[in-house]
């Protein structure tokens, strides 16, 4: 019973390229969504289903900066820093979203008799899957002469709704996901073997061991819905260019 959403987008952006490959940008955006597809839970076993909410508005802004720092002068002519530079890239996005649900709005829900949209969606509730705050920071070193990069990546996302609680009497709390902070490390090195270019890549993901958390909360009461340990993963890969 789902139908396609329709989006109207507006964005204003300013970009300043203050040096080669270096920039600062800022943007503001607004989106109007007709018939956004929202997930919601039903029953005591937390079955997830989907339906079209009437409308939603989403607006916010973002800033990003990319800056390089030359490391040639550190440690003298024979230093490991010769021919290398520090890379710093950061961006932050603030987003605010809300559903628009009127008393006369309707929706179609599989297996349900009610078509009243307010039985499933609360007016002014945030869109599912949408964090208010998202930030990324990338710090690394790289060679200016060949492929050699070592990068630390920090990613943060604030709490977000992943499934809507039904708007009954009383309304059921939404299921909240807590992405939190994630720390990764990626290194890439290029070599030449028998006249061929070889690239090796090493990845270490989720170094802090951040776990996945989904919960419902009402006042001081909290129920864990889906929580598990994500662990830390390591991977080595290679590619040969012919």
Tab-separated table of C-alpha atoms in Angstrom:
chain	number	residue	atom	x	y	z
A	1	UNK	CA	0.000	0.000	0.000
A	2	UNK	CA	3.016	2.317	-0.053
A	3	UNK	CA	3.213	5.070	-2.658
A	4	UNK	CA	6.205	7.137	-3.761
A	5	UNK	CA	7.122	10.238	-1.796
A	6	UNK	CA	7.481	13.573	-3.548
A	7	UNK	CA	10.233	15.975	-2.486
A	8	UNK	CA	10.719	19.715	-2.983
A	9	UNK	CA	14.266	20.890	-2.272
A	10	UNK	CA	15.811	24.328	-1.830
A	11	UNK	CA	19.440	24.999	-0.937
A	12	UNK	CA	21.737	28.009	-0.687
A	13	UNK	CA	25.498	27.423	-0.553
A	14	UNK	CA	28.653	29.507	-0.373
A	15	UNK	CA	32.105	28.040	-1.075
A	16	UNK	CA	35.493	29.657	-0.522
A	17	UNK	CA	38.566	28.018	-2.095
A	18	UNK	CA	41.308	29.825	-0.194
A	19	UNK	CA	44.173	27.643	-1.507
A	20	UNK	CA	44.800	24.704	-3.822
A	21	UNK	CA	42.527	21.764	-2.779
A	22	UNK	CA	41.541	23.706	0.357
A	23	UNK	CA	38.102	25.089	0.985
A	24	UNK	CA	35.442	26.316	3.392
A	25	UNK	CA	31.762	25.877	2.601
A	26	UNK	CA	28.488	26.630	4.337
A	27	UNK	CA	24.964	25.770	3.278
A	28	UNK	CA	21.355	26.078	4.382
A	29	UNK	CA	18.637	23.762	3.084
A	30	UNK	CA	14.908	23.124	3.236
A	31	UNK	CA	12.916	20.091	2.107
A	32	UNK	CA	9.198	19.568	1.857
A	33	UNK	CA	8.187	15.902	1.600
A	34	UNK	CA	4.732	14.764	0.571
A	35	UNK	CA	3.832	11.233	1.703
A	36	UNK	CA	7.118	10.388	3.502
A	37	UNK	CA	7.484	6.680	4.235
A	38	UNK	CA	7.750	6.077	7.977
A	39	UNK	CA	8.392	2.868	9.932
A	40	UNK	CA	6.385	2.056	13.061
A	41	UNK	CA	6.077	-0.808	15.513
A	42	UNK	CA	2.987	-2.768	16.503
A	43	UNK	CA	2.227	-5.346	19.190
A	44	UNK	CA	4.276	-6.640	22.106
A	45	UNK	CA	6.712	-8.432	19.800
A	46	UNK	CA	7.752	-5.136	18.151
A	47	UNK	CA	6.849	-6.000	14.569
A	48	UNK	CA	7.981	-3.230	12.206
A	49	UNK	CA	5.667	-2.037	9.455
A	50	UNK	CA	5.620	0.939	7.082
A	51	UNK	CA	3.107	3.551	5.952
A	52	UNK	CA	2.975	6.945	4.267
A	53	UNK	CA	2.698	9.869	6.658
A	54	UNK	CA	0.832	12.918	5.208
A	55	UNK	CA	3.680	15.461	4.985
A	56	UNK	CA	6.979	16.492	6.561
A	57	UNK	CA	9.300	19.481	6.625
A	58	UNK	CA	13.050	19.246	7.040
A	59	UNK	CA	15.515	22.123	7.327
A	60	UNK	CA	19.009	22.814	8.565
A	61	UNK	CA	22.529	23.819	7.692
A	62	UNK	CA	26.030	22.442	7.288
A	63	UNK	CA	29.596	23.677	7.352
A	64	UNK	CA	32.739	22.004	6.056
A	65	UNK	CA	36.417	22.889	6.021
A	66	UNK	CA	39.385	21.169	4.366
A	67	UNK	CA	42.904	22.320	5.232
A	68	UNK	CA	46.443	21.057	4.537
A	69	UNK	CA	49.567	21.709	6.620
A	70	UNK	CA	53.026	21.226	5.101
A	71	UNK	CA	55.308	19.030	7.257
A	72	UNK	CA	58.526	19.406	5.237
A	73	UNK	CA	60.167	21.678	7.802
A	74	UNK	CA	59.737	19.275	10.734
A	75	UNK	CA	62.867	17.358	11.746
A	76	UNK	CA	65.313	18.412	9.024
A	77	UNK	CA	66.139	17.155	5.539
A	78	UNK	CA	66.251	13.444	6.456
A	79	UNK	CA	63.075	13.481	8.524
A	80	UNK	CA	60.207	11.086	7.854
A	81	UNK	CA	58.027	14.180	7.369
A	82	UNK	CA	59.806	15.324	4.198
A	83	UNK	CA	57.369	15.275	1.287
A	84	UNK	CA	54.387	14.801	3.572
A	85	UNK	CA	51.492	16.957	4.710
A	86	UNK	CA	48.833	16.893	7.403
A	87	UNK	CA	45.217	16.678	6.226
A	88	UNK	CA	42.351	18.022	8.332
A	89	UNK	CA	38.752	17.738	7.089
A	90	UNK	CA	35.761	18.476	9.279
A	91	UNK	CA	32.056	18.879	8.667
A	92	UNK	CA	28.981	19.380	10.805
A	93	UNK	CA	25.315	19.152	9.825
A	94	UNK	CA	22.345	20.316	11.868
A	95	UNK	CA	18.948	19.063	10.734
A	96	UNK	CA	15.499	19.605	12.175
A	97	UNK	CA	12.551	17.608	10.871
A	98	UNK	CA	8.895	17.237	11.776
A	99	UNK	CA	5.835	15.439	10.507
A	100	UNK	CA	2.736	17.435	9.561
A	101	UNK	CA	-0.381	15.484	10.508
A	102	UNK	CA	-3.832	17.073	10.352
A	103	UNK	CA	-7.089	15.823	11.859
A	104	UNK	CA	-8.535	15.011	8.416
A	105	UNK	CA	-5.406	13.330	6.972
A	106	UNK	CA	-5.607	9.654	6.037
A	107	UNK	CA	-3.171	6.846	5.259
A	108	UNK	CA	-3.325	3.194	4.207
A	109	UNK	CA	-1.832	0.619	6.573
A	110	UNK	CA	-1.600	-3.045	5.638
A	111	UNK	CA	-3.726	-5.264	7.856
A	112	UNK	CA	-5.356	-2.351	9.721
A	113	UNK	CA	-8.927	-1.107	9.590
A	114	UNK	CA	-8.222	2.500	10.551
A	115	UNK	CA	-7.110	4.952	7.849
A	116	UNK	CA	-6.850	7.952	10.194
A	117	UNK	CA	-3.263	9.205	9.912
A	118	UNK	CA	-3.178	10.534	13.487
A	119	UNK	CA	-3.693	6.953	14.771
A	120	UNK	CA	-0.164	6.184	13.565
A	121	UNK	CA	1.715	9.481	13.405
A	122	UNK	CA	2.083	12.388	15.821
A	123	UNK	CA	2.094	15.920	14.508
A	124	UNK	CA	5.539	17.608	14.837
A	125	UNK	CA	7.305	14.296	15.572
A	126	UNK	CA	10.784	13.982	13.959
A	127	UNK	CA	11.278	11.863	10.846
A	128	UNK	CA	12.561	8.345	11.398
A	129	UNK	CA	16.251	7.820	10.701
A	130	UNK	CA	17.066	11.521	11.074
A	131	UNK	CA	19.704	12.684	13.587
A	132	UNK	CA	19.657	16.356	14.582
A	133	UNK	CA	23.457	16.472	14.778
A	134	UNK	CA	26.019	14.733	12.542
A	135	UNK	CA	29.740	15.511	12.703
A	136	UNK	CA	32.769	14.029	10.967
A	137	UNK	CA	36.454	14.711	11.575
A	138	UNK	CA	39.235	13.303	9.413
A	139	UNK	CA	42.879	13.735	10.468
A	140	UNK	CA	45.717	12.182	8.546
A	141	UNK	CA	49.096	12.358	6.904
A	142	UNK	CA	49.783	11.799	3.245
A	143	UNK	CA	52.686	11.913	0.832
A	144	UNK	CA	52.776	14.560	-1.872
A	145	UNK	CA	54.974	12.321	-4.083
A	146	UNK	CA	53.281	8.904	-4.026
A	147	UNK	CA	50.325	6.978	-2.628
A	148	UNK	CA	50.852	6.899	1.143
A	149	UNK	CA	48.009	7.860	3.487
A	150	UNK	CA	47.302	7.244	7.180
A	151	UNK	CA	43.956	8.560	8.365
A	152	UNK	CA	42.001	8.671	11.627
A	153	UNK	CA	38.239	9.155	11.205
A	154	UNK	CA	35.836	10.265	13.933
A	155	UNK	CA	32.091	10.094	13.246
A	156	UNK	CA	29.278	11.227	15.543
A	157	UNK	CA	25.507	11.106	15.153
A	158	UNK	CA	22.975	12.068	17.814
A	159	UNK	CA	20.005	9.919	18.852
A	160	UNK	CA	17.409	9.258	16.155
A	161	UNK	CA	14.032	7.554	15.861
A	162	UNK	CA	14.204	4.262	13.955
A	163	UNK	CA	10.593	3.113	14.465
A	164	UNK	CA	7.544	5.157	15.363
A	165	UNK	CA	5.476	4.196	18.398
A	166	UNK	CA	1.768	4.136	17.575
A	167	UNK	CA	-0.109	7.287	18.498
A	168	UNK	CA	-2.715	5.525	20.624
A	169	UNK	CA	-4.091	6.258	24.085
A	170	UNK	CA	-1.651	6.489	25.712
A	171	UNK	CA	0.841	6.912	22.851
A	172	UNK	CA	3.578	4.312	22.605
A	173	UNK	CA	7.159	5.657	22.903
A	174	UNK	CA	9.283	5.739	19.777
A	175	UNK	CA	12.168	3.322	19.343
A	176	UNK	CA	15.380	5.360	19.592
A	177	UNK	CA	18.765	4.433	18.144
A	178	UNK	CA	21.937	5.800	19.755
A	179	UNK	CA	24.706	5.812	17.092
A	180	UNK	CA	27.155	7.797	19.244
A	181	UNK	CA	30.830	8.191	18.398
A	182	UNK	CA	32.823	5.876	16.138
A	183	UNK	CA	36.612	5.844	15.669
A	184	UNK	CA	38.231	4.271	12.578
A	185	UNK	CA	41.740	4.083	11.136
A	186	UNK	CA	42.579	3.587	7.451
A	187	UNK	CA	46.022	3.326	5.844
A	188	UNK	CA	46.893	3.051	2.129
A	189	UNK	CA	50.319	2.401	0.661
A	190	UNK	CA	51.409	2.167	-2.955
A	191	UNK	CA	54.290	0.007	-4.165
A	192	UNK	CA	55.851	-0.938	-7.469
A	193	UNK	CA	56.469	-4.656	-8.047
A	194	UNK	CA	57.980	-5.899	-11.325
A	195	UNK	CA	56.954	-2.672	-12.994
A	196	UNK	CA	53.355	-2.962	-11.798
A	197	UNK	CA	51.549	-0.665	-9.347
A	198	UNK	CA	50.387	-2.420	-6.171
A	199	UNK	CA	48.180	-0.864	-3.497
A	200	UNK	CA	47.718	-2.248	0.012
A	201	UNK	CA	44.940	-1.028	2.274
A	202	UNK	CA	44.519	-1.625	6.017
A	203	UNK	CA	41.285	-0.792	7.856
A	204	UNK	CA	40.537	-0.849	11.572
A	205	UNK	CA	36.878	-0.064	12.230
A	206	UNK	CA	35.089	0.843	15.475
A	207	UNK	CA	38.241	1.013	17.604
A	208	UNK	CA	36.272	2.111	20.666
A	209	UNK	CA	34.073	-1.003	20.474
A	210	UNK	CA	30.871	1.023	20.275
A	211	UNK	CA	27.783	-1.160	20.508
A	212	UNK	CA	24.409	-0.869	18.766
A	213	UNK	CA	21.586	0.419	20.982
A	214	UNK	CA	17.856	0.671	20.331
A	215	UNK	CA	15.480	1.454	23.185
A	216	UNK	CA	12.132	2.876	24.221
A	217	UNK	CA	11.978	5.431	27.016
A	218	UNK	CA	9.073	6.913	28.932
A	219	UNK	CA	10.019	9.097	31.877
A	220	UNK	CA	12.486	7.151	34.019
A	221	UNK	CA	11.500	3.823	32.434
A	222	UNK	CA	13.677	2.410	29.661
A	223	UNK	CA	13.303	-0.831	27.691
A	224	UNK	CA	16.177	-2.229	25.602
A	225	UNK	CA	14.751	-3.287	22.239
A	226	UNK	CA	17.781	-4.332	20.232
A	227	UNK	CA	21.247	-3.936	21.752
A	228	UNK	CA	24.369	-5.860	20.825
A	229	UNK	CA	28.145	-5.521	20.666
A	230	UNK	CA	29.472	-4.478	17.254
A	231	UNK	CA	33.098	-5.225	18.144
A	232	UNK	CA	36.204	-4.001	16.334
A	233	UNK	CA	36.981	-5.224	12.824
A	234	UNK	CA	40.277	-5.351	10.909
A	235	UNK	CA	40.748	-5.846	7.173
A	236	UNK	CA	43.677	-5.936	4.747
A	237	UNK	CA	43.112	-5.716	1.004
A	238	UNK	CA	45.255	-5.226	-2.060
A	239	UNK	CA	44.918	-4.310	-5.700
A	240	UNK	CA	47.278	-4.625	-8.661
A	241	UNK	CA	47.087	-2.248	-11.624
A	242	UNK	CA	47.941	-3.792	-14.995
